[in-house]
Amino acid sequence: QVQLVESGGGSVQSGGSLRLSCVGSGFTASTNCMGWFRQAPGKEREGVGYIYRDDTTRYADSVKGRFTISQGNAKDTVYLQMNSLKPEDTAMYYCAASTACYYSGNSTYGAGRIYWGQGTQVTVSS
């Protein structure tokens, strides 16, 4: 059973930074990609970016140049470094492990079997 636990959320002023962590366990051969997603109140969940086990990354256009995804050497922890935060970045942030990830239409997505964490709240005030 794949389990994902996010941490690191909080409140920050516009222009500030936060680093989210996602610790995973129970990975299988089908979990090749780790992604970050977010969902603001009243909006659909959207992709933020992803990282493959070979460290290939891709980002949604809305966060490119501000957010960076990395992973630990053991590939069981994924990080989301968020800089130059804006009020529109306010959302619940979720970590996901999936069979594959891809970029389409300015955003990123998971594919195949997808496992989700419980989320961590990020609030950016102006």
PDB file of C-alpha atoms in Angstrom:
ATOM      1  CA  GLN A   1       0.000   0.000   0.000  1.00  0.00           C
ATOM      2  CA  VAL A   2       1.494   3.309  -1.101  1.00  0.00           C
ATOM      3  CA  GLN A   3       1.287   5.965   1.569  1.00  0.00           C
ATOM      4  CA  LEU A   4       2.195   9.622   1.168  1.00  0.00           C
ATOM      5  CA  VAL A   5       2.455  12.223   3.904  1.00  0.00           C
ATOM      6  CA  GLU A   6       2.903  15.908   3.135  1.00  0.00           C
ATOM      7  CA  SER A   7       4.224  18.538   5.505  1.00  0.00           C
ATOM      8  CA  GLY A   8       5.591  22.064   5.463  1.00  0.00           C
ATOM      9  CA  GLY A   9       2.491  24.068   4.671  1.00  0.00           C
ATOM     10  CA  GLY A  10       1.682  27.293   6.449  1.00  0.00           C
ATOM     11  CA  SER A  11       0.979  30.978   6.050  1.00  0.00           C
ATOM     12  CA  VAL A  12       3.358  33.379   4.373  1.00  0.00           C
ATOM     13  CA  GLN A  13       3.243  36.863   2.932  1.00  0.00           C
ATOM     14  CA  SER A  14       3.348  37.563  -0.770  1.00  0.00           C
ATOM     15  CA  GLY A  15       6.893  37.232  -2.081  1.00  0.00           C
ATOM     16  CA  GLY A  16       7.839  34.741   0.597  1.00  0.00           C
ATOM     17  CA  SER A  17       8.940  31.123   0.347  1.00  0.00           C
ATOM     18  CA  LEU A  18       7.858  27.743   1.648  1.00  0.00           C
ATOM     19  CA  ARG A  19       9.220  24.231   1.246  1.00  0.00           C
ATOM     20  CA  LEU A  20       6.839  21.306   1.215  1.00  0.00           C
ATOM     21  CA  SER A  21       7.914  17.727   1.820  1.00  0.00           C
ATOM     22  CA  CYS A  22       6.258  14.466   0.867  1.00  0.00           C
ATOM     23  CA  VAL A  23       7.457  11.255   2.479  1.00  0.00           C
ATOM     24  CA  GLY A  24       6.355   8.084   0.740  1.00  0.00           C
ATOM     25  CA  SER A  25       6.356   4.389   1.561  1.00  0.00           C
ATOM     26  CA  GLY A  26       5.146   1.180  -0.002  1.00  0.00           C
ATOM     27  CA  PHE A  27       6.212   2.173  -3.496  1.00  0.00           C
ATOM     28  CA  THR A  28       5.751  -0.425  -6.205  1.00  0.00           C
ATOM     29  CA  ALA A  29       7.114  -0.924  -9.692  1.00  0.00           C
ATOM     30  CA  SER A  30       4.125   1.055 -10.988  1.00  0.00           C
ATOM     31  CA  THR A  31       4.974   4.253  -9.098  1.00  0.00           C
ATOM     32  CA  ASN A  32       7.458   5.873 -11.450  1.00  0.00           C
ATOM     33  CA  CYS A  33       6.570   9.508 -11.051  1.00  0.00           C
ATOM     34  CA  MET A  34       5.866  11.868  -8.166  1.00  0.00           C
ATOM     35  CA  GLY A  35       3.780  14.953  -8.679  1.00  0.00           C
ATOM     36  CA  TRP A  36       2.513  17.965  -6.791  1.00  0.00           C
ATOM     37  CA  PHE A  37      -1.009  19.238  -7.237  1.00  0.00           C
ATOM     38  CA  ARG A  38      -3.074  21.959  -5.642  1.00  0.00           C
ATOM     39  CA  GLN A  39      -6.713  22.826  -5.166  1.00  0.00           C
ATOM     40  CA  ALA A  40      -8.028  26.242  -4.217  1.00  0.00           C
ATOM     41  CA  PRO A  41     -11.520  26.661  -2.752  1.00  0.00           C
ATOM     42  CA  GLY A  42     -14.136  26.465  -5.478  1.00  0.00           C
ATOM     43  CA  LYS A  43     -11.640  25.396  -8.112  1.00  0.00           C
ATOM     44  CA  GLU A  44     -10.604  22.116  -9.651  1.00  0.00           C
ATOM     45  CA  ARG A  45      -7.420  20.367  -8.629  1.00  0.00           C
ATOM     46  CA  GLU A  46      -4.544  21.375 -10.904  1.00  0.00           C
ATOM     47  CA  GLY A  47      -1.070  20.072 -11.517  1.00  0.00           C
ATOM     48  CA  VAL A  48       1.929  22.014 -10.253  1.00  0.00           C
ATOM     49  CA  GLY A  49       4.753  19.824 -11.512  1.00  0.00           C
ATOM     50  CA  TYR A  50       6.308  16.394 -11.382  1.00  0.00           C
ATOM     51  CA  ILE A  51       9.565  14.505 -11.092  1.00  0.00           C
ATOM     52  CA  TYR A  52      10.499  11.098 -12.427  1.00  0.00           C
ATOM     53  CA  ARG A  53      12.893   8.730 -10.701  1.00  0.00           C
ATOM     54  CA  ASP A  54      15.633   9.815 -13.123  1.00  0.00           C
ATOM     55  CA  ASP A  55      15.143  13.411 -11.822  1.00  0.00           C
ATOM     56  CA  THR A  56      13.366  14.621 -14.965  1.00  0.00           C
ATOM     57  CA  THR A  57      11.061  17.470 -13.972  1.00  0.00           C
ATOM     58  CA  ARG A  58       8.327  19.490 -15.631  1.00  0.00           C
ATOM     59  CA  TYR A  59       6.235  22.365 -14.312  1.00  0.00           C
ATOM     60  CA  ALA A  60       2.924  23.995 -14.945  1.00  0.00           C
ATOM     61  CA  ASP A  61       3.286  27.362 -16.663  1.00  0.00           C
ATOM     62  CA  SER A  62       1.777  29.149 -13.679  1.00  0.00           C
ATOM     63  CA  VAL A  63       4.679  28.178 -11.397  1.00  0.00           C
ATOM     64  CA  LYS A  64       7.586  27.806 -13.802  1.00  0.00           C
ATOM     65  CA  GLY A  65      10.619  29.728 -12.603  1.00  0.00           C
ATOM     66  CA  ARG A  66       9.229  30.066  -9.068  1.00  0.00           C
ATOM     67  CA  PHE A  67       8.742  26.471  -7.912  1.00  0.00           C
ATOM     68  CA  THR A  68      11.307  23.668  -7.891  1.00  0.00           C
ATOM     69  CA  ILE A  69      10.707  19.965  -7.342  1.00  0.00           C
ATOM     70  CA  SER A  70      13.478  17.709  -6.087  1.00  0.00           C
ATOM     71  CA  GLN A  71      13.802  14.329  -4.426  1.00  0.00           C
ATOM     72  CA  GLY A  72      16.016  12.671  -1.902  1.00  0.00           C
ATOM     73  CA  ASN A  73      18.670  10.164  -2.874  1.00  0.00           C
ATOM     74  CA  ALA A  74      16.487   7.283  -1.717  1.00  0.00           C
ATOM     75  CA  LYS A  75      13.655   8.582  -3.935  1.00  0.00           C
ATOM     76  CA  ASP A  76      11.191   8.219  -1.069  1.00  0.00           C
ATOM     77  CA  THR A  77      10.931  11.925  -0.282  1.00  0.00           C
ATOM     78  CA  VAL A  78       9.927  14.651  -2.695  1.00  0.00           C
ATOM     79  CA  TYR A  79      10.215  18.369  -2.068  1.00  0.00           C
ATOM     80  CA  LEU A  80       8.446  21.392  -3.479  1.00  0.00           C
ATOM     81  CA  GLN A  81      10.404  24.598  -3.002  1.00  0.00           C
ATOM     82  CA  MET A  82       8.088  27.544  -3.580  1.00  0.00           C
ATOM     83  CA  ASN A  83       9.590  31.012  -4.017  1.00  0.00           C
ATOM     84  CA  SER A  84       8.074  34.376  -4.905  1.00  0.00           C
ATOM     85  CA  LEU A  85       4.725  33.182  -3.640  1.00  0.00           C
ATOM     86  CA  LYS A  86       1.589  34.998  -4.725  1.00  0.00           C
ATOM     87  CA  PRO A  87      -1.889  35.137  -3.165  1.00  0.00           C
ATOM     88  CA  GLU A  88      -3.160  33.049  -6.079  1.00  0.00           C
ATOM     89  CA  ASP A  89      -0.867  30.227  -4.934  1.00  0.00           C
ATOM     90  CA  THR A  90      -3.122  29.790  -1.897  1.00  0.00           C
ATOM     91  CA  ALA A  91      -4.460  26.243  -1.971  1.00  0.00           C
ATOM     92  CA  MET A  92      -4.335  22.796  -0.457  1.00  0.00           C
ATOM     93  CA  TYR A  93      -1.245  21.122  -1.872  1.00  0.00           C
ATOM     94  CA  TYR A  94      -1.209  17.391  -2.536  1.00  0.00           C
ATOM     95  CA  CYS A  95       1.557  14.971  -3.296  1.00  0.00           C
ATOM     96  CA  ALA A  96       0.818  12.081  -5.646  1.00  0.00           C
ATOM     97  CA  ALA A  97       2.595   8.974  -6.853  1.00  0.00           C
ATOM     98  CA  SER A  98       1.597   7.615 -10.222  1.00  0.00           C
ATOM     99  CA  THR A  99       2.537   5.285 -13.025  1.00  0.00           C
ATOM    100  CA  ALA A 100       3.389   8.210 -15.277  1.00  0.00           C
ATOM    101  CA  CYS A 101       3.207  11.977 -15.460  1.00  0.00           C
ATOM    102  CA  TYR A 102       2.841  14.310 -18.396  1.00  0.00           C
ATOM    103  CA  TYR A 103       2.533  17.947 -19.409  1.00  0.00           C
ATOM    104  CA  SER A 104      -0.361  19.208 -21.502  1.00  0.00           C
ATOM    105  CA  GLY A 105      -2.156  22.493 -22.012  1.00  0.00           C
ATOM    106  CA  ASN A 106       0.053  24.518 -19.635  1.00  0.00           C
ATOM    107  CA  SER A 107      -0.390  22.072 -16.763  1.00  0.00           C
ATOM    108  CA  THR A 108       0.845  18.727 -15.486  1.00  0.00           C
ATOM    109  CA  TYR A 109      -1.018  15.493 -14.840  1.00  0.00           C
ATOM    110  CA  GLY A 110      -0.665  12.028 -13.414  1.00  0.00           C
ATOM    111  CA  ALA A 111      -1.585   8.905 -15.350  1.00  0.00           C
ATOM    112  CA  GLY A 112      -2.283   5.267 -14.593  1.00  0.00           C
ATOM    113  CA  ARG A 113      -2.680   4.275 -10.977  1.00  0.00           C
ATOM    114  CA  ILE A 114      -2.493   7.405  -8.785  1.00  0.00           C
ATOM    115  CA  TYR A 115      -1.987   7.502  -5.039  1.00  0.00           C
ATOM    116  CA  TRP A 116      -2.684  10.705  -3.084  1.00  0.00           C
ATOM    117  CA  GLY A 117      -1.477  12.208   0.145  1.00  0.00           C
ATOM    118  CA  GLN A 118      -3.811  13.991   2.558  1.00  0.00           C
ATOM    119  CA  GLY A 119      -2.651  17.476   1.602  1.00  0.00           C
ATOM    120  CA  THR A 120      -1.091  20.438   3.345  1.00  0.00           C
ATOM    121  CA  GLN A 121      -2.506  23.965   3.330  1.00  0.00           C
ATOM    122  CA  VAL A 122      -0.580  26.899   1.905  1.00  0.00           C
ATOM    123  CA  THR A 123      -1.927  30.405   2.463  1.00  0.00           C
ATOM    124  CA  VAL A 124      -0.298  33.461   0.906  1.00  0.00           C
ATOM    125  CA  SER A 125      -1.450  36.859   2.087  1.00  0.00           C
ATOM    126  CA  SER A 126      -1.034  40.094   0.166  1.00  0.00           C
TER     127      SER A 126
END
